[in-house]
PDB file of C-alpha atoms in Angstrom:
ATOM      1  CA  UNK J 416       7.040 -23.855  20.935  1.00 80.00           C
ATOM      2  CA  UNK J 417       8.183 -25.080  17.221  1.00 91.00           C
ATOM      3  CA  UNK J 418      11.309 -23.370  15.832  1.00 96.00           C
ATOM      4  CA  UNK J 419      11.345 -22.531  12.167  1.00 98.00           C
ATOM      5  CA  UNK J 420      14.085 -22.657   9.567  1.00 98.00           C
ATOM      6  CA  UNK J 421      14.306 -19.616   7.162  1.00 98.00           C
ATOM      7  CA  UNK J 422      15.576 -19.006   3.785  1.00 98.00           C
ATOM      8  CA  UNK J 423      16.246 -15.871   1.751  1.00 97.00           C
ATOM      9  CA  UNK J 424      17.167 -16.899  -1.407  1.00 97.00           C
ATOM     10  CA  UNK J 425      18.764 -13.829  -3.443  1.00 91.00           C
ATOM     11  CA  UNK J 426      20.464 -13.666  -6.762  1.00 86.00           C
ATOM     12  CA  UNK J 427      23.916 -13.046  -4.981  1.00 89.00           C
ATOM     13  CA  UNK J 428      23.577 -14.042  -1.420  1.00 94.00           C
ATOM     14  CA  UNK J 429      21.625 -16.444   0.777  1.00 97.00           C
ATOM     15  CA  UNK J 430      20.691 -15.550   4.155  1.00 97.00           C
ATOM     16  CA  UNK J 431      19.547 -18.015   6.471  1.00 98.00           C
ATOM     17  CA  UNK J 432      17.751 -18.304   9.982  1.00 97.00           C
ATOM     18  CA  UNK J 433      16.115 -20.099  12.873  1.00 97.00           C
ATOM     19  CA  UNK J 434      13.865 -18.320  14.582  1.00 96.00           C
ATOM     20  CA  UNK J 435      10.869 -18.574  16.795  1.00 93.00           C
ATOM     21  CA  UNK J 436       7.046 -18.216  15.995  1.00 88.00           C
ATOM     22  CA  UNK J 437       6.939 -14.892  17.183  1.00 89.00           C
ATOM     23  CA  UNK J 438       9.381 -14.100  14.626  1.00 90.00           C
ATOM     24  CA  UNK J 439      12.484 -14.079  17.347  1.00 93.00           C
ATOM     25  CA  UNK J 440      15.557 -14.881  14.943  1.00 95.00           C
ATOM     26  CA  UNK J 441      18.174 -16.824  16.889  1.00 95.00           C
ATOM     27  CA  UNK J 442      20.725 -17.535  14.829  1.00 96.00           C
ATOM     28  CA  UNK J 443      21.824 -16.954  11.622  1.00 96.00           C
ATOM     29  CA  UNK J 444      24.349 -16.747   8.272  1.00 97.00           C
ATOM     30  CA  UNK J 445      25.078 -15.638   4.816  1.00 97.00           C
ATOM     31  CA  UNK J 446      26.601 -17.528   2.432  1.00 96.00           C
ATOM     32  CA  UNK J 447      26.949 -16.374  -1.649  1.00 96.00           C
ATOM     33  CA  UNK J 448      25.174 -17.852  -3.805  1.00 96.00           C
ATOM     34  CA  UNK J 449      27.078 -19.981  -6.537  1.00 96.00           C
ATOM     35  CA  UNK J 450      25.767 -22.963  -8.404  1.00 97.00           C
ATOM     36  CA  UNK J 451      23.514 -25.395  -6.560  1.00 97.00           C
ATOM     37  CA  UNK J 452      26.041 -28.022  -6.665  1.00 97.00           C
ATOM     38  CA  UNK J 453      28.290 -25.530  -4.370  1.00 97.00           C
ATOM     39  CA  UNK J 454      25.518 -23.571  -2.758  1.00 98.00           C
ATOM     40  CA  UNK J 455      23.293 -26.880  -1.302  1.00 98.00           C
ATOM     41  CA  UNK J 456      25.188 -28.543   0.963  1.00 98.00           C
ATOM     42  CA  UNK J 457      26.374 -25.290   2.874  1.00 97.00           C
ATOM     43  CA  UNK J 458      22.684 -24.585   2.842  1.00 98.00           C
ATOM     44  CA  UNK J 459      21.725 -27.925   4.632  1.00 97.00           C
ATOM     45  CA  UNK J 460      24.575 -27.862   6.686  1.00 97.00           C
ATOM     46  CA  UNK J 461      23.361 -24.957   8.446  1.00 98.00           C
ATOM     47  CA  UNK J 462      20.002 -26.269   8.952  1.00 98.00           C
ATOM     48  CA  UNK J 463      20.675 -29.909   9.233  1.00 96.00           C
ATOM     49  CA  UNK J 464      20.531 -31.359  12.838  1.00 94.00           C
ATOM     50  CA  UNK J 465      18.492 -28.058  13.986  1.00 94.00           C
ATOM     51  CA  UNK J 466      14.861 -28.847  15.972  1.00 94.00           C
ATOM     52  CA  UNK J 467      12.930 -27.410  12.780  1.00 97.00           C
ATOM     53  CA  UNK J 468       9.246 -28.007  12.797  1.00 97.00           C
ATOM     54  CA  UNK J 469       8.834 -26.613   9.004  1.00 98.00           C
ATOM     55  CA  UNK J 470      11.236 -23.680   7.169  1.00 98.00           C
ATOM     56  CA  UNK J 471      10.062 -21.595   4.807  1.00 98.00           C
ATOM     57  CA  UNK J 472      11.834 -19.972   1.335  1.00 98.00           C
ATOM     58  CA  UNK J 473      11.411 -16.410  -0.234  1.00 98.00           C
ATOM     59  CA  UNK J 474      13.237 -17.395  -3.434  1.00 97.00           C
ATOM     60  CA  UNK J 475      14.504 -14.962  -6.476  1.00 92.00           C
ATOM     61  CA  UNK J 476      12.571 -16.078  -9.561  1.00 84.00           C
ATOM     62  CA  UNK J 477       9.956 -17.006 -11.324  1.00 89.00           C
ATOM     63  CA  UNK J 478       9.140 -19.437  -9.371  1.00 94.00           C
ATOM     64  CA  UNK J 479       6.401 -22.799  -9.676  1.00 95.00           C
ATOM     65  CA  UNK J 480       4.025 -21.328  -6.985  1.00 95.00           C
ATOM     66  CA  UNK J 481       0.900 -23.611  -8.175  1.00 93.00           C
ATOM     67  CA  UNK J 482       0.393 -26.895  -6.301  1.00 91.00           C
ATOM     68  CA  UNK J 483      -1.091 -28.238  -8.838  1.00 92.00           C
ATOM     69  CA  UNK J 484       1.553 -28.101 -11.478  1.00 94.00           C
ATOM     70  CA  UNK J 485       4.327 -30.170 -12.491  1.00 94.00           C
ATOM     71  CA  UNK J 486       6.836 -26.922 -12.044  1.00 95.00           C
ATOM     72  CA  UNK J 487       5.483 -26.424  -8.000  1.00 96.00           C
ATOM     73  CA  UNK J 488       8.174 -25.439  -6.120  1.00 97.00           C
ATOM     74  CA  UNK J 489      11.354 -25.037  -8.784  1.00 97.00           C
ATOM     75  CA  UNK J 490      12.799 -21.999  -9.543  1.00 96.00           C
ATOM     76  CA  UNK J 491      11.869 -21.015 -13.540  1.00 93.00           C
ATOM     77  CA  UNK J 492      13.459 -19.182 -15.980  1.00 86.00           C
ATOM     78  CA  UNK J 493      15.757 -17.109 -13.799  1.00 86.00           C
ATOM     79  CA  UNK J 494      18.688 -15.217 -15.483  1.00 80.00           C
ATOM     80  CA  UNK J 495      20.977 -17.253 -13.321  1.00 87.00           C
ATOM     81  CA  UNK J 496      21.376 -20.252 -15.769  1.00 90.00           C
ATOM     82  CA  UNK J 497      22.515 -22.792 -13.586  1.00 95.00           C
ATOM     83  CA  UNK J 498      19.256 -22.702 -10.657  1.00 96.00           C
ATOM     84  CA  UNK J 499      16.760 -22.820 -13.860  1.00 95.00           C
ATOM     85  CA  UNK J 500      14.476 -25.905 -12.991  1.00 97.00           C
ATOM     86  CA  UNK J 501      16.257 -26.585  -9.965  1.00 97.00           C
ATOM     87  CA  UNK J 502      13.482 -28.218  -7.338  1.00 98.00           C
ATOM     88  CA  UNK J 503      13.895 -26.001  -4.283  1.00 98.00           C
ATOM     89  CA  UNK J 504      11.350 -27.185  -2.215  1.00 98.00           C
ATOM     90  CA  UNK J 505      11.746 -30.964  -2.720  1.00 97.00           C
ATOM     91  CA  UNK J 506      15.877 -30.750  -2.418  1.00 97.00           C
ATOM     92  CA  UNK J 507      14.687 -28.958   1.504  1.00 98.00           C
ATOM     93  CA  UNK J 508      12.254 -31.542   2.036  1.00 97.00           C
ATOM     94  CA  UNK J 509      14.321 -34.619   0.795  1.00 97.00           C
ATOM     95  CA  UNK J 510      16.809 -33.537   3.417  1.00 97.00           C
ATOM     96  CA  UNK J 511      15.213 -32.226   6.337  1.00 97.00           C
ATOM     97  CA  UNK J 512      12.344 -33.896   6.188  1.00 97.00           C
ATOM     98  CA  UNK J 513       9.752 -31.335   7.007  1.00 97.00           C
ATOM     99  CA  UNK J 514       7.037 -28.757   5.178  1.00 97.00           C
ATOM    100  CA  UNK J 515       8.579 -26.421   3.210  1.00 98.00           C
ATOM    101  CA  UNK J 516       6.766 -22.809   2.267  1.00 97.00           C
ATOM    102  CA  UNK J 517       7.974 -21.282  -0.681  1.00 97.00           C
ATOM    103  CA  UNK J 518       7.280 -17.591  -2.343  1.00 97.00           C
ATOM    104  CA  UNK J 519       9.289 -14.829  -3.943  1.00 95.00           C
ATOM    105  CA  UNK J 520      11.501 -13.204  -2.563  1.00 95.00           C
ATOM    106  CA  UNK J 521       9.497  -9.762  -2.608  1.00 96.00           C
ATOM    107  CA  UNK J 522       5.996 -11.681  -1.432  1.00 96.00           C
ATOM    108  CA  UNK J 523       8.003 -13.048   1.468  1.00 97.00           C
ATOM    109  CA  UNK J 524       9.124  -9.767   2.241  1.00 97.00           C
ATOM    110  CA  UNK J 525       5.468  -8.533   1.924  1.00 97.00           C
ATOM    111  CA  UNK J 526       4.123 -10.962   4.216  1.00 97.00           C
ATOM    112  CA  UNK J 527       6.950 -10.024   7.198  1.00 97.00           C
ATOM    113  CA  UNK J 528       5.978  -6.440   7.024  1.00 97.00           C
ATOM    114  CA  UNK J 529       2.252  -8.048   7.511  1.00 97.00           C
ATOM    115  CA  UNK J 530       3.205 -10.192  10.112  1.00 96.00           C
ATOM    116  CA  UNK J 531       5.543  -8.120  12.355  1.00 95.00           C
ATOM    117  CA  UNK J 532       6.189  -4.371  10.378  1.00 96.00           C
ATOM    118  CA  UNK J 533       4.294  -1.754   8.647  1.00 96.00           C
ATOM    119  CA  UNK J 534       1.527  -3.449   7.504  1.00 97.00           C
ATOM    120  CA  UNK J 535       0.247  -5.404  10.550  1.00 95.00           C
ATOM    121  CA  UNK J 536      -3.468  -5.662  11.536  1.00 92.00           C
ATOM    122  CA  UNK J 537      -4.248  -4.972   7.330  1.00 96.00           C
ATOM    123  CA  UNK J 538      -6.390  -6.920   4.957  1.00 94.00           C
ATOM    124  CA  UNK J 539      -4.396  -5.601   1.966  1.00 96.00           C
ATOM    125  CA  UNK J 540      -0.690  -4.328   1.510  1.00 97.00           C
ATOM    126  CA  UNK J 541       1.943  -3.484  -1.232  1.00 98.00           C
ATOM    127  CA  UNK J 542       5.364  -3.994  -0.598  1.00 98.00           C
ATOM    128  CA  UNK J 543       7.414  -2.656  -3.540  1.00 98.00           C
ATOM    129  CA  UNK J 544      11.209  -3.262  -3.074  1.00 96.00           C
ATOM    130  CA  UNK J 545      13.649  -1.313  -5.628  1.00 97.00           C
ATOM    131  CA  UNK J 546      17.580  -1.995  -5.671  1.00 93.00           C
ATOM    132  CA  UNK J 547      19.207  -3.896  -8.239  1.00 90.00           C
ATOM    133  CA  UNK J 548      15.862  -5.001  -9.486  1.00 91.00           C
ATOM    134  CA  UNK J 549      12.126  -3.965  -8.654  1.00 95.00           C
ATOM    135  CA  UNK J 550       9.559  -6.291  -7.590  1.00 94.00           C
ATOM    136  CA  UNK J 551       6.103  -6.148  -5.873  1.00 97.00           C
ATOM    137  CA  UNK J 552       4.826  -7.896  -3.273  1.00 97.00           C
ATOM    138  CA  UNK J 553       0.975  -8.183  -2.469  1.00 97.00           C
ATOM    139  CA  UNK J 554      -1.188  -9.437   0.350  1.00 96.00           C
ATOM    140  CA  UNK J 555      -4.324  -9.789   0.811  1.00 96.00           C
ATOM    141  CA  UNK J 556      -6.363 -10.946   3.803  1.00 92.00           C
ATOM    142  CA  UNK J 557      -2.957 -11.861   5.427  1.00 88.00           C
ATOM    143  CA  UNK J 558      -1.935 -13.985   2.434  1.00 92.00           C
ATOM    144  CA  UNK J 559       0.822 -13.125  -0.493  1.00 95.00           C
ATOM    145  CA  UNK J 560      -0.911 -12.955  -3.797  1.00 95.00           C
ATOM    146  CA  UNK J 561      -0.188 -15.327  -6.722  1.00 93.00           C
ATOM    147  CA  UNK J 562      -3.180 -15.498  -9.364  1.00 87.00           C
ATOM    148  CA  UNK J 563      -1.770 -16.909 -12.358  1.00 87.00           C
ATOM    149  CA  UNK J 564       1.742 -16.766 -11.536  1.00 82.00           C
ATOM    150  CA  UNK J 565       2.646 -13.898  -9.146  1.00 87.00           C
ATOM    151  CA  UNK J 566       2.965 -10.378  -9.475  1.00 89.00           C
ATOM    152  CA  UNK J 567       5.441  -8.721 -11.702  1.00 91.00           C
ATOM    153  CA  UNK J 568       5.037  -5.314 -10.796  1.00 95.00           C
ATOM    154  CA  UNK J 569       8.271  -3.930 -11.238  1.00 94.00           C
ATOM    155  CA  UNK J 570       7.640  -4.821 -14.913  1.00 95.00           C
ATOM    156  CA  UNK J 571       4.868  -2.146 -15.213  1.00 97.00           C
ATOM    157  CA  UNK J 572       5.004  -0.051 -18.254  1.00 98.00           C
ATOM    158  CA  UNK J 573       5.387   3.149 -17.293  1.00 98.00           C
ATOM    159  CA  UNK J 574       5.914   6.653 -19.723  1.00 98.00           C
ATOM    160  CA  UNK J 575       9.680   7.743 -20.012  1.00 97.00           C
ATOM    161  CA  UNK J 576       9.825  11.230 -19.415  1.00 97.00           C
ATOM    162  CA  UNK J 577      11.010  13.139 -22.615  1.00 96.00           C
ATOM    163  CA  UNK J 578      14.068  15.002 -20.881  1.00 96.00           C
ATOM    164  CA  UNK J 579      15.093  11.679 -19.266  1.00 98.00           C
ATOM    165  CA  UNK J 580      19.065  11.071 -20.234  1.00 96.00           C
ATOM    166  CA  UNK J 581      18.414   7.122 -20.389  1.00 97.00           C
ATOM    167  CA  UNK J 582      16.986   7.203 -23.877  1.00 94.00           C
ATOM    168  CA  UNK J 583      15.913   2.997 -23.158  1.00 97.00           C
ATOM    169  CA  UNK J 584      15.767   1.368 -20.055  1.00 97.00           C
ATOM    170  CA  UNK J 585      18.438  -1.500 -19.194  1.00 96.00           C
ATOM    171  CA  UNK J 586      15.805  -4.193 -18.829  1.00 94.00           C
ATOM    172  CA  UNK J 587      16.862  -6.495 -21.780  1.00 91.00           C
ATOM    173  CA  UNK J 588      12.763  -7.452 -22.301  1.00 90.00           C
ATOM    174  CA  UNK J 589      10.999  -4.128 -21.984  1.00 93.00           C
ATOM    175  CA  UNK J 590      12.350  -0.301 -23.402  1.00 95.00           C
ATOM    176  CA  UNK J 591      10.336   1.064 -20.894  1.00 97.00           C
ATOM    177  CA  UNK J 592       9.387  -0.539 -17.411  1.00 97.00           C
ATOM    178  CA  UNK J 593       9.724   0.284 -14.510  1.00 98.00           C
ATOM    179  CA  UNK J 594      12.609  -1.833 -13.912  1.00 96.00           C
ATOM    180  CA  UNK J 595      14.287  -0.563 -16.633  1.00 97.00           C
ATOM    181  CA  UNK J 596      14.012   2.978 -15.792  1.00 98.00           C
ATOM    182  CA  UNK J 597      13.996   3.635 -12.010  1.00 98.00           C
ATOM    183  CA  UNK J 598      16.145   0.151 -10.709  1.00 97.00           C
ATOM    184  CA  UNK J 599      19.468   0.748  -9.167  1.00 97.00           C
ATOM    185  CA  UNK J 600      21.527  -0.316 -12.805  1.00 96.00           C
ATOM    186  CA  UNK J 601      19.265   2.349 -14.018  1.00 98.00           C
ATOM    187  CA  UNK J 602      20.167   5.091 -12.147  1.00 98.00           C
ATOM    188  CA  UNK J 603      23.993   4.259 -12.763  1.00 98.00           C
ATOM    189  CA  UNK J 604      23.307   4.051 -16.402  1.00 98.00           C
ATOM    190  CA  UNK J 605      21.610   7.509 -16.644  1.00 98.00           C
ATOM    191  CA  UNK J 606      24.091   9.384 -14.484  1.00 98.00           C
ATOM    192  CA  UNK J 607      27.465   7.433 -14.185  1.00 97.00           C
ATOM    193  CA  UNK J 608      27.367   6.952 -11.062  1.00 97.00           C
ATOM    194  CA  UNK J 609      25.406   4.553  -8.142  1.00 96.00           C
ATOM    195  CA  UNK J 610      22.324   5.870  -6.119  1.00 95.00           C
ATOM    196  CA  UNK J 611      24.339   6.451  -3.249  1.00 94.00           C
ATOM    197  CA  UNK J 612      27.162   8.749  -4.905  1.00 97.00           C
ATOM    198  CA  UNK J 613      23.712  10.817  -6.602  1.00 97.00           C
ATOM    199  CA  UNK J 614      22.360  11.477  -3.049  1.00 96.00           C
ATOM    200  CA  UNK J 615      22.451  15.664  -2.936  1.00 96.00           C
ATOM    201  CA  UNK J 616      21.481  15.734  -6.999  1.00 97.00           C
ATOM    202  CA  UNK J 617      18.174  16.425  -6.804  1.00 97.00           C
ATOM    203  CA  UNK J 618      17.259  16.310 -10.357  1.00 98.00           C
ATOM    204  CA  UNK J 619      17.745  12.513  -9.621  1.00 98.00           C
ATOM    205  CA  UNK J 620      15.360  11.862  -7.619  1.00 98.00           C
ATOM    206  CA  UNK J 621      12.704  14.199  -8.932  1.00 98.00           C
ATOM    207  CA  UNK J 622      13.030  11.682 -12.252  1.00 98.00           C
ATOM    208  CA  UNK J 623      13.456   8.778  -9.759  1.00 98.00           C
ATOM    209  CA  UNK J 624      10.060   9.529  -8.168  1.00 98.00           C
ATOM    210  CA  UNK J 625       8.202  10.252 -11.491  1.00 98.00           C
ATOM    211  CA  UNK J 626       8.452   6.653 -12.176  1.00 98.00           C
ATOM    212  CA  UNK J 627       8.016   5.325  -8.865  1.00 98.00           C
ATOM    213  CA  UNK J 628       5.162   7.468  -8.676  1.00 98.00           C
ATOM    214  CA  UNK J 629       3.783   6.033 -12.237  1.00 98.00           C
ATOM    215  CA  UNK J 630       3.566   2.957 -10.933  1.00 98.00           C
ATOM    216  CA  UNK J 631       2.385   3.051  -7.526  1.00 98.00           C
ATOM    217  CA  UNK J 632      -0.512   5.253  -8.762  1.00 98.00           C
ATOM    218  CA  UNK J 633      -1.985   1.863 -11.052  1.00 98.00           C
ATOM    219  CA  UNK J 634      -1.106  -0.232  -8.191  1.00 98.00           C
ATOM    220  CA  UNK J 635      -3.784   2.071  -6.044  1.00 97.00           C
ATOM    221  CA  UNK J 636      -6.089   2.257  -8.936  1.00 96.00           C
ATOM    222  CA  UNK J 637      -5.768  -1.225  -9.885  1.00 96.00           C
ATOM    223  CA  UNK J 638      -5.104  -3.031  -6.005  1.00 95.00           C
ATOM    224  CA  UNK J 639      -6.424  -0.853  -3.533  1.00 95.00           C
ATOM    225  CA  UNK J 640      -3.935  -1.585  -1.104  1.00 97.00           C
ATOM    226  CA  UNK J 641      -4.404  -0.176   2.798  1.00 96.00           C
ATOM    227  CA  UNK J 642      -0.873   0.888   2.726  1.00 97.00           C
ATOM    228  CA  UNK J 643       2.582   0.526   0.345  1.00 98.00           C
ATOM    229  CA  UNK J 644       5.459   0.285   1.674  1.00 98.00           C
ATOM    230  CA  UNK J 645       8.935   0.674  -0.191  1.00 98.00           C
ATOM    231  CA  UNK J 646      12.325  -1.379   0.691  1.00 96.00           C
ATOM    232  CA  UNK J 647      15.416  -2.021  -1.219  1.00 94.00           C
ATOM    233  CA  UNK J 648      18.877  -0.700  -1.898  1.00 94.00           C
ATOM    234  CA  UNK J 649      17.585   2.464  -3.506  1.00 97.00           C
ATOM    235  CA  UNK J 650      15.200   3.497  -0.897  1.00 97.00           C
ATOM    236  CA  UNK J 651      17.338   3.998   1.899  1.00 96.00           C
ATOM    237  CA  UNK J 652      17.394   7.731   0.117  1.00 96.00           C
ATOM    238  CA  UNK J 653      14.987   9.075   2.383  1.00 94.00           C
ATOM    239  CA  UNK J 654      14.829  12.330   0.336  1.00 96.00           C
ATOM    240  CA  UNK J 655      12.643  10.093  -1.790  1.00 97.00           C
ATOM    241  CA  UNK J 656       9.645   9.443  -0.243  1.00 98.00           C
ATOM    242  CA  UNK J 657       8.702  12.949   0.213  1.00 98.00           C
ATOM    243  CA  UNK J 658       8.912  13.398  -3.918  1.00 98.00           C
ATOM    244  CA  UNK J 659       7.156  10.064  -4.513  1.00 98.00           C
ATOM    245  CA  UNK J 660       4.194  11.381  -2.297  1.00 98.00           C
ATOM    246  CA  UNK J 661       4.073  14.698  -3.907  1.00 97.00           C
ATOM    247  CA  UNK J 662       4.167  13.190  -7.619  1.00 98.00           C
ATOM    248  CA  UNK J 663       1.431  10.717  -6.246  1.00 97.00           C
ATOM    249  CA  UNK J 664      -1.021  13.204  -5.284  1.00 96.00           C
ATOM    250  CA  UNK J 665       0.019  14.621  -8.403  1.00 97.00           C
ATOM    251  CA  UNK J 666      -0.676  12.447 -10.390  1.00 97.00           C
ATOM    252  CA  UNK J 667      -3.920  10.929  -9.639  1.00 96.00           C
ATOM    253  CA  UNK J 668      -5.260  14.179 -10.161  1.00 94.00           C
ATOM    254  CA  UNK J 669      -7.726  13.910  -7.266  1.00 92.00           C
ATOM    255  CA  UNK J 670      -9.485  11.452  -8.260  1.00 92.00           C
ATOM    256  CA  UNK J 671      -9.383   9.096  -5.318  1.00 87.00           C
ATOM    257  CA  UNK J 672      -9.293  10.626  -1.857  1.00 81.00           C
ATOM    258  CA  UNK J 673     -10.325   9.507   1.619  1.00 81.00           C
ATOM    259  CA  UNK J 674      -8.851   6.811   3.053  1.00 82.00           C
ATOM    260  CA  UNK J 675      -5.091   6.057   3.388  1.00 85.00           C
ATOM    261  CA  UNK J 676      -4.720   8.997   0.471  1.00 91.00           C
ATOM    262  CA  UNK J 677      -5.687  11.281   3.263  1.00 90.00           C
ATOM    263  CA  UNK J 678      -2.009  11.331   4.576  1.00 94.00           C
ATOM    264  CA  UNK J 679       0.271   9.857   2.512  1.00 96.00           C
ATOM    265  CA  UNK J 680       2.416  10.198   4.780  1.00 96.00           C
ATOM    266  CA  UNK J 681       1.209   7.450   6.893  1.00 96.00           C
ATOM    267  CA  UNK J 682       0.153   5.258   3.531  1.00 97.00           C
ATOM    268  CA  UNK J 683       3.141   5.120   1.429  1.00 98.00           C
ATOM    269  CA  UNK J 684       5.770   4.264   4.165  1.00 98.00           C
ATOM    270  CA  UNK J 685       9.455   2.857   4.204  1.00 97.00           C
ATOM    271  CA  UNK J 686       9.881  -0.671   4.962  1.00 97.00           C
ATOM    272  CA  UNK J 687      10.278  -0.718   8.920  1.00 95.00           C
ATOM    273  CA  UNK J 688      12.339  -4.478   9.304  1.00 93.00           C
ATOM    274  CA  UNK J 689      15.681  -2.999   9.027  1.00 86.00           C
ATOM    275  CA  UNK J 690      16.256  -5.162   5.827  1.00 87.00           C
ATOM    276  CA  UNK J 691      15.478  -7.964   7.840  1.00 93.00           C
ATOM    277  CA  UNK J 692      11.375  -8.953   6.335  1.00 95.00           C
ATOM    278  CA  UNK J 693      12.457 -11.001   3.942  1.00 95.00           C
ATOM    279  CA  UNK J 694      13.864 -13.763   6.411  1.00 96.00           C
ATOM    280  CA  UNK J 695      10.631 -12.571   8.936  1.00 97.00           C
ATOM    281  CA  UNK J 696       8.359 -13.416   6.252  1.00 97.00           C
ATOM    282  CA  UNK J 697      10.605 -16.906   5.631  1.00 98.00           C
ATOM    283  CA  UNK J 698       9.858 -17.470   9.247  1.00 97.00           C
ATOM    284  CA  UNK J 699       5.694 -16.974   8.430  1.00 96.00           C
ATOM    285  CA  UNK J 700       6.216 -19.139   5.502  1.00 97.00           C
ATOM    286  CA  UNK J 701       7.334 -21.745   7.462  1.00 97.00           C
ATOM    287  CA  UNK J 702       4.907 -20.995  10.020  1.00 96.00           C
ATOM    288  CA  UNK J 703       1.949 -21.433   7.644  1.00 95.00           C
ATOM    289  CA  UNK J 704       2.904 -24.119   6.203  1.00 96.00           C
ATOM    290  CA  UNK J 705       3.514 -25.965   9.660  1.00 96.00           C
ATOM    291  CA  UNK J 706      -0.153 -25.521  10.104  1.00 94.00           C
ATOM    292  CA  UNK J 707      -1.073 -26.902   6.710  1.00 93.00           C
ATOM    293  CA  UNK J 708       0.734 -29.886   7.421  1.00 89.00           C
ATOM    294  CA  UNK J 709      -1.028 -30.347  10.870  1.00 87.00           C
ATOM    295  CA  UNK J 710       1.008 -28.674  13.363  1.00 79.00           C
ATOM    296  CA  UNK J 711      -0.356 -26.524  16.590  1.00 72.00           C
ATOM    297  CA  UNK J 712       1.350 -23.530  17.811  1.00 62.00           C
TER     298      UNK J 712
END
């Protein structure tokens, strides 16, 4: 049985793992991530020498997800200066000398609820992870989605509510996405304090699931998905997910039922990895593209 090297690649740490094809992690580390001239060689240190049959990468981005283009497999214009351009996937391949899998950070996460969490056994899923940023992860028919580039969901514009106290959101690009208005900075910025010093105010997360609700209503309209499931920093408030499915139903007014709508309980769900899907899905990545490459579980 192949063993698989896995790499989540965030904007302030970098967790790493080897793990089994059933998804059995066996060892791992986190390291912080710097520039690439400090943060590469502890990466390939920990993998080096390791019985890897491929490793996969859920990388912060943009990233060059087209094979066909010249920018496949670097990381793009990131807000972390020094990793813009930087050729991820050829650096791990260069070294270890085996298939490398790369996706966001939030698709990878998508695909290990898929593989081994909440979404398992479903042609179509939305994973939606909110914390210091928001992002959105989709699969469909047990692949992450890319089209053009790959979603950007948690830059959805969504309507500021008129007694909000953040008169523009902090995402430098957009005054009103949903980023800007329901991330983790933007719950500091409205009430002076962080999401988990907020936790009995509920006027916070009535206004908190508004937006969440906003967008997770045009993801159903627009994706269809079979279930969405919500990770991230922010969402360990539990008290949240009962608002966001009452502003849901809410909100679209009745105009879809049947299906998963039928108990949103059971449709919009928290993320069921214990923070760990994003190095699961890694592990999937790596899996996949062992098989692409010619490799037989």
């Amino acid at each position: 049985m192949p063993y698989f090297g896995a790499l989540e690649a965030g904007g302030t740490k970098m967790a790493c793992a080897i793990a089994s094809g059933q998804g059995e992690i066996l060892e791992r580390a986190t390291l912080p991530t710097r520039s690439p001239e400090e943060t590469m060689p502890e990466l390939l240190a920990f993998f080096r020498g390791k019985p890897l049959a491929a490793m996969g990468i859920g990388c912060f981005g943009p990233v060059g997800l087209d094979r066909r283009s010249p920018c496949y497999g670097r990381i793009l214009a990131t807000p972390k200066a020094a990793w813009r351009g930087f050729p991820i996937v050829e650096r791990f391949q260069e070294a270890l000398g085996i298939p490398v899998g790369l996706d966001t950070d939030v698709n990878t996460a998508a695909l290990g609820e898929w593989a081994w969490g909440g979404a398992q056994g479903l042609g179509t899923a939305a994973y939606l992870t909110v914390g210091t940023g928001v992002g959105l992860g989709v699969i469909v028919g047990g692949r992450p989605h890319h089209g053009m580039l790959h979603p950007e969901g948690g830059h959805l514009p969504v309507v500021r509510r008129a007694d909000d106290p953040l008169a523009r959101g902090v995402c430098p690009f957009h005054p009103s996405c949903l980023e800007g208005l329901a991330s983790g900075p933007a719950i500091a910025a409205r009430w002076g304090r962080p999401a988990q010093e907020l936790a009995e105010r509920r006027e916070v997360w009535e206004l908190e699931a508004f937006y969440l609700a906003q967008a997770l209503c045009a993801y159903i309209m627009v994706l269809s998905p079979e279930r969405i499931i919500l990770g991230g920093g922010v969402m360990h408030q539990a008290q949240l997910f009962p608002l966001i499915r009452e502003e849901v139903r809410r909100q679209l007014g009745g105009y879809i039922s049947g299906g998963g709508l039928a108990d949103l309980e059971t449709y919009i769900v928290p993320a069921s990895l214990g923070d760990s899907q994003g190095l699961l899905g890694a592990v999937k990545l790596a899996e996949n593209a062992y098989k692409e490459d010619g490799g037989r579980l």
